[in-house]
PDB file of C-alpha atoms in Angstrom:
ATOM      1  CA  MET A  30      87.182 130.928 120.672  1.00 60.00           C
ATOM      2  CA  SER A  31      87.974 133.158 123.620  1.00 67.00           C
ATOM      3  CA  SER A  32      91.447 133.441 125.129  1.00 69.00           C
ATOM      4  CA  SER A  33      90.320 131.649 128.322  1.00 68.00           C
ATOM      5  CA  ASP A  34      88.984 128.700 126.290  1.00 70.00           C
ATOM      6  CA  LYS A  35      92.217 128.582 124.326  1.00 71.00           C
ATOM      7  CA  LEU A  36      94.214 128.729 127.571  1.00 70.00           C
ATOM      8  CA  ARG A  37      92.142 125.862 129.033  1.00 71.00           C
ATOM      9  CA  ALA A  38      92.624 123.738 125.906  1.00 74.00           C
ATOM     10  CA  ASP A  39      96.366 124.453 125.978  1.00 79.00           C
ATOM     11  CA  TRP A  40      96.512 123.568 129.668  1.00 78.00           C
ATOM     12  CA  ARG A  41      94.647 120.278 129.043  1.00 79.00           C
ATOM     13  CA  GLN A  42      97.021 119.404 126.211  1.00 83.00           C
ATOM     14  CA  LYS A  43     100.036 120.049 128.440  1.00 82.00           C
ATOM     15  CA  LEU A  44      98.522 117.961 131.222  1.00 80.00           C
ATOM     16  CA  LEU A  45      97.790 115.090 128.822  1.00 82.00           C
ATOM     17  CA  THR A  46     101.334 115.278 127.464  1.00 84.00           C
ATOM     18  CA  PHE A  47     102.706 115.183 131.015  1.00 81.00           C
ATOM     19  CA  PHE A  48     100.676 112.071 131.867  1.00 79.00           C
ATOM     20  CA  VAL A  49     101.735 110.305 128.672  1.00 79.00           C
ATOM     21  CA  CYS A  50     105.407 111.089 129.364  1.00 77.00           C
ATOM     22  CA  PHE A  51     105.049 110.058 133.021  1.00 75.00           C
ATOM     23  CA  LYS A  52     103.406 106.781 132.015  1.00 74.00           C
ATOM     24  CA  GLY A  53     106.236 106.012 129.592  1.00 70.00           C
ATOM     25  CA  PHE A  54     108.853 106.846 132.220  1.00 64.00           C
ATOM     26  CA  ALA A  55     107.095 104.766 134.885  1.00 65.00           C
ATOM     27  CA  MET A  56     106.687 101.756 132.597  1.00 67.00           C
ATOM     28  CA  GLU A  57     110.397 101.834 131.762  1.00 60.00           C
ATOM     29  CA  LYS A  58     111.294 101.838 135.446  1.00 57.00           C
ATOM     30  CA  VAL A  59     108.893  99.112 136.500  1.00 66.00           C
ATOM     31  CA  SER A  60     110.752  95.826 136.533  1.00 77.00           C
ATOM     32  CA  GLY A  61     109.732  92.730 134.613  1.00 80.00           C
ATOM     33  CA  VAL A  62     108.869  90.961 137.856  1.00 84.00           C
ATOM     34  CA  THR A  63     106.491  93.719 138.880  1.00 87.00           C
ATOM     35  CA  LYS A  64     104.841  93.658 135.459  1.00 87.00           C
ATOM     36  CA  SER A  65     104.417  89.884 135.721  1.00 89.00           C
ATOM     37  CA  LEU A  66     102.947  90.164 139.206  1.00 91.00           C
ATOM     38  CA  PHE A  67     100.568  92.881 138.040  1.00 92.00           C
ATOM     39  CA  GLU A  68      99.469  90.706 135.103  1.00 92.00           C
ATOM     40  CA  VAL A  69      98.662  87.734 137.326  1.00 94.00           C
ATOM     41  CA  VAL A  70      96.973  89.781 140.072  1.00 94.00           C
ATOM     42  CA  VAL A  71      94.724  91.544 137.549  1.00 94.00           C
ATOM     43  CA  THR A  72      93.724  88.196 136.047  1.00 94.00           C
ATOM     44  CA  VAL A  73      92.917  86.711 139.454  1.00 94.00           C
ATOM     45  CA  CYS A  74      90.923  89.807 140.439  1.00 95.00           C
ATOM     46  CA  PHE A  75      88.885  89.769 137.245  1.00 95.00           C
ATOM     47  CA  THR A  76      88.202  86.069 137.810  1.00 94.00           C
ATOM     48  CA  PHE A  77      86.941  86.213 141.389  1.00 94.00           C
ATOM     49  CA  ILE A  78      85.914  89.768 142.358  1.00 94.00           C
ATOM     50  CA  PRO A  79      82.766  89.795 140.177  1.00 93.00           C
ATOM     51  CA  PHE A  80      81.554  86.660 141.974  1.00 92.00           C
ATOM     52  CA  PHE A  81      82.288  88.282 145.318  1.00 91.00           C
ATOM     53  CA  PHE A  82      80.055  91.214 144.385  1.00 90.00           C
ATOM     54  CA  LEU A  83      77.383  88.823 143.147  1.00 89.00           C
ATOM     55  CA  SER A  84      77.517  87.101 146.547  1.00 86.00           C
ATOM     56  CA  ILE A  85      76.631  90.264 148.452  1.00 85.00           C
ATOM     57  CA  LYS A  86      73.015  90.698 149.476  1.00 81.00           C
ATOM     58  CA  TRP A  87      72.398  94.254 148.347  1.00 80.00           C
ATOM     59  CA  LEU A  88      68.759  94.662 149.359  1.00 77.00           C
ATOM     60  CA  GLU A  89      67.530  94.654 152.934  1.00 77.00           C
ATOM     61  CA  VAL A  90      64.755  92.180 152.095  1.00 78.00           C
ATOM     62  CA  GLU A  91      67.446  89.634 151.094  1.00 74.00           C
ATOM     63  CA  GLY A  92      68.778  89.560 154.657  1.00 72.00           C
ATOM     64  CA  GLU A  93      72.011  90.570 156.343  1.00 74.00           C
ATOM     65  CA  ASN A  94      75.491  90.056 154.951  1.00 69.00           C
ATOM     66  CA  THR A  95      77.072  88.084 157.744  1.00 71.00           C
ATOM     67  CA  GLN A  96      80.488  86.605 157.072  1.00 65.00           C
ATOM     68  CA  GLN A  97      79.168  83.038 156.973  1.00 69.00           C
ATOM     69  CA  THR A  98      76.421  83.649 154.425  1.00 79.00           C
ATOM     70  CA  LEU A  99      78.721  85.780 152.250  1.00 80.00           C
ATOM     71  CA  THR A 100      81.289  82.972 152.155  1.00 83.00           C
ATOM     72  CA  ASP A 101      78.610  80.382 151.480  1.00 84.00           C
ATOM     73  CA  ALA A 102      77.144  82.484 148.700  1.00 85.00           C
ATOM     74  CA  PHE A 103      80.587  82.977 147.110  1.00 88.00           C
ATOM     75  CA  LEU A 104      81.458  79.279 147.316  1.00 86.00           C
ATOM     76  CA  GLY A 105      78.022  78.459 145.915  1.00 86.00           C
ATOM     77  CA  TYR A 106      79.148  79.780 142.547  1.00 89.00           C
ATOM     78  CA  TRP A 107      81.844  77.098 142.402  1.00 89.00           C
ATOM     79  CA  GLN A 108      80.031  74.081 143.903  1.00 87.00           C
ATOM     80  CA  ALA A 109      79.152  72.273 140.701  1.00 84.00           C
ATOM     81  CA  GLY A 110      82.649  72.349 139.229  1.00 85.00           C
ATOM     82  CA  GLU A 111      82.663  75.886 137.847  1.00 91.00           C
ATOM     83  CA  ILE A 112      86.139  76.370 139.367  1.00 91.00           C
ATOM     84  CA  VAL A 113      87.398  74.163 136.542  1.00 92.00           C
ATOM     85  CA  LEU A 114      86.697  76.897 133.966  1.00 92.00           C
ATOM     86  CA  PRO A 115      89.236  79.412 135.354  1.00 95.00           C
ATOM     87  CA  ILE A 116      91.694  76.543 135.852  1.00 95.00           C
ATOM     88  CA  LEU A 117      91.408  75.601 132.185  1.00 94.00           C
ATOM     89  CA  GLY A 118      91.848  79.263 131.256  1.00 94.00           C
ATOM     90  CA  LEU A 119      95.070  79.480 133.255  1.00 95.00           C
ATOM     91  CA  CYS A 120      96.266  76.213 131.706  1.00 95.00           C
ATOM     92  CA  GLY A 121      95.801  77.826 128.306  1.00 95.00           C
ATOM     93  CA  ALA A 122      97.629  80.987 129.389  1.00 94.00           C
ATOM     94  CA  VAL A 123     100.605  79.017 130.720  1.00 95.00           C
ATOM     95  CA  ALA A 124     100.704  76.787 127.621  1.00 95.00           C
ATOM     96  CA  ALA A 125     100.661  79.844 125.355  1.00 94.00           C
ATOM     97  CA  LEU A 126     103.419  81.475 127.405  1.00 93.00           C
ATOM     98  CA  LEU A 127     105.583  78.380 126.973  1.00 92.00           C
ATOM     99  CA  ALA A 128     104.804  77.974 123.281  1.00 92.00           C
ATOM    100  CA  LEU A 129     105.530  81.599 122.413  1.00 92.00           C
ATOM    101  CA  ASN A 130     108.746  81.801 124.442  1.00 90.00           C
ATOM    102  CA  VAL A 131     110.577  78.594 123.569  1.00 86.00           C
ATOM    103  CA  GLY A 132     114.109  79.978 123.885  1.00 85.00           C
ATOM    104  CA  TYR A 133     113.685  81.016 127.518  1.00 88.00           C
ATOM    105  CA  PHE A 134     113.228  77.574 129.057  1.00 89.00           C
ATOM    106  CA  ALA A 135     115.123  74.286 128.972  1.00 89.00           C
ATOM    107  CA  TRP A 136     113.481  71.157 127.612  1.00 90.00           C
ATOM    108  CA  TRP A 137     112.962  69.765 131.104  1.00 93.00           C
ATOM    109  CA  ALA A 138     111.067  72.899 132.155  1.00 92.00           C
ATOM    110  CA  HIS A 139     108.723  72.419 129.203  1.00 93.00           C
ATOM    111  CA  ALA A 140     108.270  68.772 130.203  1.00 94.00           C
ATOM    112  CA  VAL A 141     107.543  69.524 133.875  1.00 95.00           C
ATOM    113  CA  VAL A 142     105.150  72.386 133.145  1.00 95.00           C
ATOM    114  CA  GLY A 143     103.476  70.324 130.410  1.00 95.00           C
ATOM    115  CA  ALA A 144     102.932  67.473 132.866  1.00 96.00           C
ATOM    116  CA  ILE A 145     101.447  69.881 135.440  1.00 96.00           C
ATOM    117  CA  LEU A 146      99.102  71.302 132.802  1.00 96.00           C
ATOM    118  CA  LEU A 147      97.986  67.812 131.762  1.00 96.00           C
ATOM    119  CA  VAL A 148      97.256  66.858 135.373  1.00 96.00           C
ATOM    120  CA  PHE A 149      95.089  69.952 135.894  1.00 95.00           C
ATOM    121  CA  THR A 150      93.378  69.604 132.522  1.00 95.00           C
ATOM    122  CA  PHE A 151      92.515  65.933 132.939  1.00 94.00           C
ATOM    123  CA  GLY A 152      91.647  66.427 136.626  1.00 92.00           C
ATOM    124  CA  GLY A 153      89.324  69.291 135.720  1.00 91.00           C
ATOM    125  CA  GLY A 154      87.754  67.206 132.975  1.00 89.00           C
ATOM    126  CA  ALA A 155      87.188  64.352 135.412  1.00 89.00           C
ATOM    127  CA  ALA A 156      85.563  66.724 137.912  1.00 88.00           C
ATOM    128  CA  LEU A 157      83.255  68.108 135.222  1.00 87.00           C
ATOM    129  CA  THR A 158      82.350  64.611 134.094  1.00 87.00           C
ATOM    130  CA  GLY A 159      81.500  63.725 137.691  1.00 84.00           C
ATOM    131  CA  THR A 160      79.125  66.667 138.009  1.00 84.00           C
ATOM    132  CA  GLY A 161      77.248  65.769 134.854  1.00 82.00           C
ATOM    133  CA  GLY A 162      77.944  69.173 133.310  1.00 77.00           C
ATOM    134  CA  PHE A 163      77.524  71.441 136.375  1.00 83.00           C
ATOM    135  CA  ASN A 164      74.373  69.618 137.513  1.00 85.00           C
ATOM    136  CA  GLN A 165      75.603  67.994 140.734  1.00 87.00           C
ATOM    137  CA  PRO A 166      77.641  69.600 143.523  1.00 87.00           C
ATOM    138  CA  LEU A 167      81.192  68.452 144.164  1.00 86.00           C
ATOM    139  CA  ASN A 168      82.609  67.527 147.537  1.00 86.00           C
ATOM    140  CA  PRO A 169      83.839  70.623 149.407  1.00 86.00           C
ATOM    141  CA  GLU A 170      87.342  69.110 149.562  1.00 90.00           C
ATOM    142  CA  LEU A 171      87.476  68.946 145.773  1.00 89.00           C
ATOM    143  CA  ILE A 172      86.474  72.599 145.514  1.00 90.00           C
ATOM    144  CA  THR A 173      89.285  73.447 147.945  1.00 91.00           C
ATOM    145  CA  VAL A 174      91.692  71.458 145.766  1.00 92.00           C
ATOM    146  CA  GLY A 175      90.387  73.452 142.778  1.00 92.00           C
ATOM    147  CA  PHE A 176      91.174  76.775 144.459  1.00 94.00           C
ATOM    148  CA  ALA A 177      94.611  75.465 145.473  1.00 95.00           C
ATOM    149  CA  GLY A 178      95.160  74.327 141.883  1.00 95.00           C
ATOM    150  CA  TYR A 179      94.179  77.734 140.574  1.00 96.00           C
ATOM    151  CA  ALA A 180      96.633  79.369 142.997  1.00 96.00           C
ATOM    152  CA  THR A 181      99.362  76.940 141.897  1.00 96.00           C
ATOM    153  CA  LEU A 182      98.777  77.730 138.226  1.00 96.00           C
ATOM    154  CA  ALA A 183      98.724  81.475 138.920  1.00 96.00           C
ATOM    155  CA  LEU A 184     102.050  81.176 140.757  1.00 96.00           C
ATOM    156  CA  LEU A 185     103.486  79.094 137.902  1.00 96.00           C
ATOM    157  CA  TRP A 186     102.302  81.684 135.379  1.00 95.00           C
ATOM    158  CA  PHE A 187     103.902  84.460 137.441  1.00 95.00           C
ATOM    159  CA  VAL A 188     107.255  82.642 137.660  1.00 94.00           C
ATOM    160  CA  LEU A 189     107.347  81.846 133.939  1.00 94.00           C
ATOM    161  CA  ALA A 190     106.314  85.372 132.930  1.00 92.00           C
ATOM    162  CA  ALA A 191     108.930  86.874 135.246  1.00 89.00           C
ATOM    163  CA  ILE A 192     111.612  84.643 133.713  1.00 89.00           C
ATOM    164  CA  VAL A 193     110.611  85.726 130.212  1.00 89.00           C
ATOM    165  CA  ARG A 194     110.688  89.413 131.165  1.00 86.00           C
ATOM    166  CA  THR A 195     113.965  89.327 133.074  1.00 83.00           C
ATOM    167  CA  THR A 196     116.216  87.022 131.030  1.00 82.00           C
ATOM    168  CA  GLU A 197     117.560  86.756 127.523  1.00 78.00           C
ATOM    169  CA  PRO A 198     116.495  83.770 125.408  1.00 75.00           C
ATOM    170  CA  HIS A 199     118.927  80.905 124.853  1.00 70.00           C
ATOM    171  CA  THR A 200     119.911  80.282 121.262  1.00 65.00           C
ATOM    172  CA  ARG A 201     119.359  76.790 119.992  1.00 61.00           C
ATOM    173  CA  ALA A 202     122.224  74.862 118.421  1.00 60.00           C
ATOM    174  CA  SER A 203     120.431  74.963 115.054  1.00 60.00           C
ATOM    175  CA  ASP A 204     120.239  78.757 115.276  1.00 65.00           C
ATOM    176  CA  GLN A 205     123.988  78.942 115.841  1.00 69.00           C
ATOM    177  CA  VAL A 206     124.671  76.597 112.898  1.00 71.00           C
ATOM    178  CA  ALA A 207     122.416  78.664 110.651  1.00 70.00           C
ATOM    179  CA  ARG A 208     124.145  81.864 111.739  1.00 75.00           C
ATOM    180  CA  THR A 209     127.578  80.306 110.993  1.00 79.00           C
ATOM    181  CA  ILE A 210     126.476  79.184 107.522  1.00 79.00           C
ATOM    182  CA  LEU A 211     125.089  82.650 106.805  1.00 79.00           C
ATOM    183  CA  GLU A 212     128.332  84.297 107.924  1.00 82.00           C
ATOM    184  CA  GLN A 213     130.386  81.905 105.743  1.00 82.00           C
ATOM    185  CA  ALA A 214     128.163  82.621 102.742  1.00 81.00           C
ATOM    186  CA  ASN A 215     128.533  86.375 103.282  1.00 83.00           C
ATOM    187  CA  GLU A 216     132.316  86.019 103.555  1.00 83.00           C
ATOM    188  CA  HIS A 217     132.401  83.930 100.366  1.00 80.00           C
ATOM    189  CA  ARG A 218     130.321  86.553  98.540  1.00 81.00           C
ATOM    190  CA  GLY A 219     132.669  89.243  99.771  1.00 76.00           C
ATOM    191  CA  LYS A 220     135.733  87.360  98.495  1.00 69.00           C
ATOM    192  CA  SER A 221     134.201  86.555  95.115  1.00 61.00           C
ATOM    193  CA  GLY A 222     133.004  90.156  94.794  1.00 55.00           C
ATOM    194  CA  ASP A 223     136.569  91.416  95.205  1.00 55.00           C
ATOM    195  CA  LYS A 224     137.837  89.178  92.361  1.00 54.00           C
ATOM    196  CA  SER A 225     135.373  90.436  89.762  1.00 46.00           C
TER     197      SER A 225
END
């Protein structure tokens, strides 16, 4: 290995180390709210941007990409109730967020969010039943309600994720009782250990 190759390899290693250190520093400085926003925005982008690119007429023989036909082509992917699939995915994400972070939310927050999730789940199921399994188009108003529902769930997911990342969990009363019993047992062991 020549000295220039060794110098290049050393330079690459230093550059890689710098980027790893910079990434760690940047991630520490980025707030929990920003991380939550990034998480939701990336999910929304990966849900809809591929369908936007599928809506574009790439070849000249397919015609021009005027704004009206691009919008119609994009909305055509959601006409038979397909918007329900991302809604159900977000319902699952929000439900998992609640289930895995119990100590961060009061019981009433679980109840309200659970009710919202049930409304969207059953509403989506009803829409899919009405289409006969993606075979019949829905009314345009219902598709608009689906997009609004998706936006509502994304906002709800963002708020809940930001709360989890920016607050400390609340201890349950049973956790406090268990901690007290454990402390009393340790004290008792300490006293009995001194006597023997």
